[in-house]
Structure formats: structure tokens, C-alpha cells
Tab-separated table of C-alpha atoms in Angstrom:
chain	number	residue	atom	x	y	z
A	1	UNK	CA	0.000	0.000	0.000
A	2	UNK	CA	1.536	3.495	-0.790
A	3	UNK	CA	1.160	6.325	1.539
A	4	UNK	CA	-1.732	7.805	-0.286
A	5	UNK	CA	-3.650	4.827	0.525
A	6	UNK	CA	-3.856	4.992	3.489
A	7	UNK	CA	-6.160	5.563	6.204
A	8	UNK	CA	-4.184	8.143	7.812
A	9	UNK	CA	-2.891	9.988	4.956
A	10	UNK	CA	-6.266	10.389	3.622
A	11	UNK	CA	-7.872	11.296	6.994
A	12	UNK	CA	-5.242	14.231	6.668
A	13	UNK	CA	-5.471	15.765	3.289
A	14	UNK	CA	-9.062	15.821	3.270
A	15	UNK	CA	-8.739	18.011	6.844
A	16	UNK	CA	-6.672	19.839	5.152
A	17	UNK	CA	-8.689	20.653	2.331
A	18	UNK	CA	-12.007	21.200	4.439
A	19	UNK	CA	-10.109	23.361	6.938
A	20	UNK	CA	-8.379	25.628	3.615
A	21	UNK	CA	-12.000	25.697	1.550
A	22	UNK	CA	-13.255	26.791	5.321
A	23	UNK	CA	-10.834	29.381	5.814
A	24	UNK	CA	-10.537	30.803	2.599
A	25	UNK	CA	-14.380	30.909	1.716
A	26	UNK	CA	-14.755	32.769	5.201
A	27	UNK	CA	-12.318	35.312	4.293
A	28	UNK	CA	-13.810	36.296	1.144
A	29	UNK	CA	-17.237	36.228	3.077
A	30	UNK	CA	-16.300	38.108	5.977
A	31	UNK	CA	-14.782	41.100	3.817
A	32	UNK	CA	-18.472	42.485	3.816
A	33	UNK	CA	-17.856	42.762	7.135
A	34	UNK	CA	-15.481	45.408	7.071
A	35	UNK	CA	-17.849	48.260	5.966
A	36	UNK	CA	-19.807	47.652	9.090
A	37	UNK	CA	-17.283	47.424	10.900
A	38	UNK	CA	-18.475	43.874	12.993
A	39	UNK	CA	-16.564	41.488	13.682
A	40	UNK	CA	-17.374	37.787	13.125
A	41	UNK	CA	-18.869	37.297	16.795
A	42	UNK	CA	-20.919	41.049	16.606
A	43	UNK	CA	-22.320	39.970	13.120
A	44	UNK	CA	-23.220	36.248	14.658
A	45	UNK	CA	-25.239	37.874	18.003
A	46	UNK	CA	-26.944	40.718	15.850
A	47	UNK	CA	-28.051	37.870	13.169
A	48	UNK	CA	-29.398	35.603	15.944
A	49	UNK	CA	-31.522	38.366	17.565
A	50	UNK	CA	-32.570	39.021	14.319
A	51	UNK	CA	-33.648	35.782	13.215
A	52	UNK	CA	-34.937	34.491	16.735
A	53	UNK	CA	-35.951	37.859	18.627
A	54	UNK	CA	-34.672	38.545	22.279
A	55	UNK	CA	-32.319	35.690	23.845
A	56	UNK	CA	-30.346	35.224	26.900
A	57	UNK	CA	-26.696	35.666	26.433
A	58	UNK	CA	-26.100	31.708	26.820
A	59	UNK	CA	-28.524	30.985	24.478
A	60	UNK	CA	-26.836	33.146	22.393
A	61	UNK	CA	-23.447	31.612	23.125
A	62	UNK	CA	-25.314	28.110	22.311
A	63	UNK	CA	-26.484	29.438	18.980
A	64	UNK	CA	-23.453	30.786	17.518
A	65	UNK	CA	-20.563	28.156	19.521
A	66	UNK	CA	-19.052	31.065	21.554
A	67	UNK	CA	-18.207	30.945	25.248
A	68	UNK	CA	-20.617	32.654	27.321
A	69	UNK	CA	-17.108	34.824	28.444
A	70	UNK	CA	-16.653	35.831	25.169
A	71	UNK	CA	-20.293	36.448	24.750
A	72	UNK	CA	-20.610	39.093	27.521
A	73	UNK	CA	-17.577	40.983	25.888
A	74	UNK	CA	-18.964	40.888	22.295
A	75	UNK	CA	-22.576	42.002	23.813
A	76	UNK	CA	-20.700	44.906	25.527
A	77	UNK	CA	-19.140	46.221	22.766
A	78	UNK	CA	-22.683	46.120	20.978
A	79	UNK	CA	-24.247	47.802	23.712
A	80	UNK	CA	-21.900	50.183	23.803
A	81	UNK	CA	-22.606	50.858	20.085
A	82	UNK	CA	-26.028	51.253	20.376
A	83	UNK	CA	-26.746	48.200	18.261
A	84	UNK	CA	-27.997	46.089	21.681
A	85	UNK	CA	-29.687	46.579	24.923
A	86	UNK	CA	-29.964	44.298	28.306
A	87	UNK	CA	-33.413	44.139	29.640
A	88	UNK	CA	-33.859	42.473	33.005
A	89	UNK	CA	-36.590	40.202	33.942
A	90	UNK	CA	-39.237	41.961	35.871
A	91	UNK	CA	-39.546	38.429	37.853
A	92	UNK	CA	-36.188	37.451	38.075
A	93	UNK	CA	-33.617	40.553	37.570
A	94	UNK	CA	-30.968	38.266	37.437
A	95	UNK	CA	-31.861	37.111	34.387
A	96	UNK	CA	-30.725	39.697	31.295
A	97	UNK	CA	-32.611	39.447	27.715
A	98	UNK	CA	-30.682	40.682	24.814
A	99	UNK	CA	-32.472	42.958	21.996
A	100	UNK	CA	-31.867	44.080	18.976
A	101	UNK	CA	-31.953	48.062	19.009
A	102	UNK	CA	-33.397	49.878	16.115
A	103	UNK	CA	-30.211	50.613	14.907
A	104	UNK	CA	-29.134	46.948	15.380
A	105	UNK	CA	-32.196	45.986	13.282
A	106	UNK	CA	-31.061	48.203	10.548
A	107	UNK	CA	-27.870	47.255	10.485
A	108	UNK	CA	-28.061	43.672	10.492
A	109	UNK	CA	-30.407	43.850	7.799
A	110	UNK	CA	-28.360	44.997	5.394
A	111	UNK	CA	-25.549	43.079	6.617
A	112	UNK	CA	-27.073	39.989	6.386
A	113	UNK	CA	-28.414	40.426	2.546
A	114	UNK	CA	-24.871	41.588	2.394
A	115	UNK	CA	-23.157	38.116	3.336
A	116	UNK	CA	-26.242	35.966	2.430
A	117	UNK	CA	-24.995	37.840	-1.496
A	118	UNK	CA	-21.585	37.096	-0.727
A	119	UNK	CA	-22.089	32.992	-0.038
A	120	UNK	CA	-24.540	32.480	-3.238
A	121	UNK	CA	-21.479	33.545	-5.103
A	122	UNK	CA	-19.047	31.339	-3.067
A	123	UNK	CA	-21.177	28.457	-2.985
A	124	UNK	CA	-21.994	28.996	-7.013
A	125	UNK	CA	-18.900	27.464	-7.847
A	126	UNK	CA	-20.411	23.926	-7.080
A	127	UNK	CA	-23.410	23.084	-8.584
A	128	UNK	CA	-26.709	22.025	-6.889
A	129	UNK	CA	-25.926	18.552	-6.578
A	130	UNK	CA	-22.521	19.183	-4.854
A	131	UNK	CA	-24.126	21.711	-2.476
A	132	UNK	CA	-26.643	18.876	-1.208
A	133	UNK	CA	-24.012	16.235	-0.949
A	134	UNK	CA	-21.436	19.119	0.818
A	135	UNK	CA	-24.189	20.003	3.468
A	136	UNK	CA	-25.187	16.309	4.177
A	137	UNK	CA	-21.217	15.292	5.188
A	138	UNK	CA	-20.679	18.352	6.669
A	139	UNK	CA	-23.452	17.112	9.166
A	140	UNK	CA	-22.243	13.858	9.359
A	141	UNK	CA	-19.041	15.458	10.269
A	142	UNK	CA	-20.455	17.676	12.863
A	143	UNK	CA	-22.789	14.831	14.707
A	144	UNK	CA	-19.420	13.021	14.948
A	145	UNK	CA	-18.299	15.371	17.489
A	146	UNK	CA	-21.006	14.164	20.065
A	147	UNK	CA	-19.717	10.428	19.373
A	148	UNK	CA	-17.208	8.671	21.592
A	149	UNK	CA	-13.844	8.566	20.232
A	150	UNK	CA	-12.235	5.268	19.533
């Protein structure tokens, strides 16, 4: 058997290759970022409040795989921006809801029709076909993570 067939050489170079397509394709996506001025994590909370409405910060954290630490930082900055506001919970004020301002709303908007743009022309160099079987093993990829390692 020569290297390339192997288990562990091919295990490799397709990691490889996701993690590259991944990290490339985000680049080019994120640069719609930069007129905004969000970062990755801003433009993740600010989509999730707009698509869901008013969360707590952890479900936030849940929804977009961030650290509840890093969370509270990202929502500060927000806040600080106008973009965000912490109401408490008249029955339990130690419980904080996040909410989109109406400047928020506004902005994440138009930044989502910008990115949502920006991935129908990354994802346009496969064709359907290749989209359906791309989103099927990248589940099957990410369910593995909740399996026990051999």
C-alpha cells in the first residue's frame, strides 16, 4: 500500500482541504464585514436576535458556539454601540434578555443580505448537486463530534 492509501494519509489531506475551503471561503465572506465594521462574533449575536428575537446571552453563546465569556464581551461592545440593549426580567432581575436596538435591526439587515450575497457567489462554484451532498457530510461530520472517540 503506498502512503496515499492509506487511512491516515487520507484522513489528513481531506482536513486539510475542508479546513483551507473553510478558511478561505470565510475570508472572502467576511470582507463584507469590514464596511460595518463587525466582527465575526458582533455579526453572529446581531443575526441571531434578528432571526430568533430577544435571547439570553447563553442561548446566544449556544447558537453561535461562543463561550458565554466571550459572549458578555462581544454584547458589551454592541451595547456600547447602540446596536444592543440588556433588559432584566421583571420576575427574576438576574436574568438579562438581549435585543436588537433599532439601529441593530437596521444594520443587520443589510448586513445579512450583504453576506447571504456574498455565499450564493461562493457556494456557485459547485453546482446544486454538490451543495446537497457538501451540506449532508458536513453534518455527518459535525454529529461526529457528540460520538465517543475510539
Amino acid at each position: 500500500m503506498n502512503k496515499s492509501d492509506s487511512p491516515t494519509y487520507r484522513s489528513l489531506n481531506t482536513y486539510t482541504k475542508l479546513m483551507r475551503a473553510a478558511e478561505s471561503v470565510t475570508s472572502r465572506v467576511n470582507r463584507v464585514l469590514a464596511e460595518p465594521k463587525l466582527t465575526i462574533s458582533q455579526f453572529g449575536v446581531l443575526e441571531a436576535l434578528y432571526h430568533k428575537g430577544p435571547l439570553c446571552q447563553k442561548d446566544i453563546a449556544a447558537k453561535i458556539l461562543k463561550s458565554t465569556g466571550n459572549i458578555t464581551l462581544v454584547i458589551d461592545n454592541l451595547e456600547k454601540s447602540g446596536l444592543v440593549r440588556r433588559e432584566r426580567d421583571n420576575e427574576d432581575r438576574r436574568f438579562l434578555t438581549i435585543h436588537l436596538t433599532e439601529s441593530g435591526s437596521k444594520l443587520i439587515a443589510k448586513a445579512f443580505a450583504d453576506v447571504e450575497a456574498a455565499i450564493v457567489v461562493e457556494m456557485g462554484s459547485l453546482t446544486d448537486s454538490e451543495q446537497e451532498m457538501m451540506g449532508i457530510l458536513c453534518k455527518k461530520l459535525g454529529l461526529r463530534g457528540g460520538a465517543k472517540q475510539s
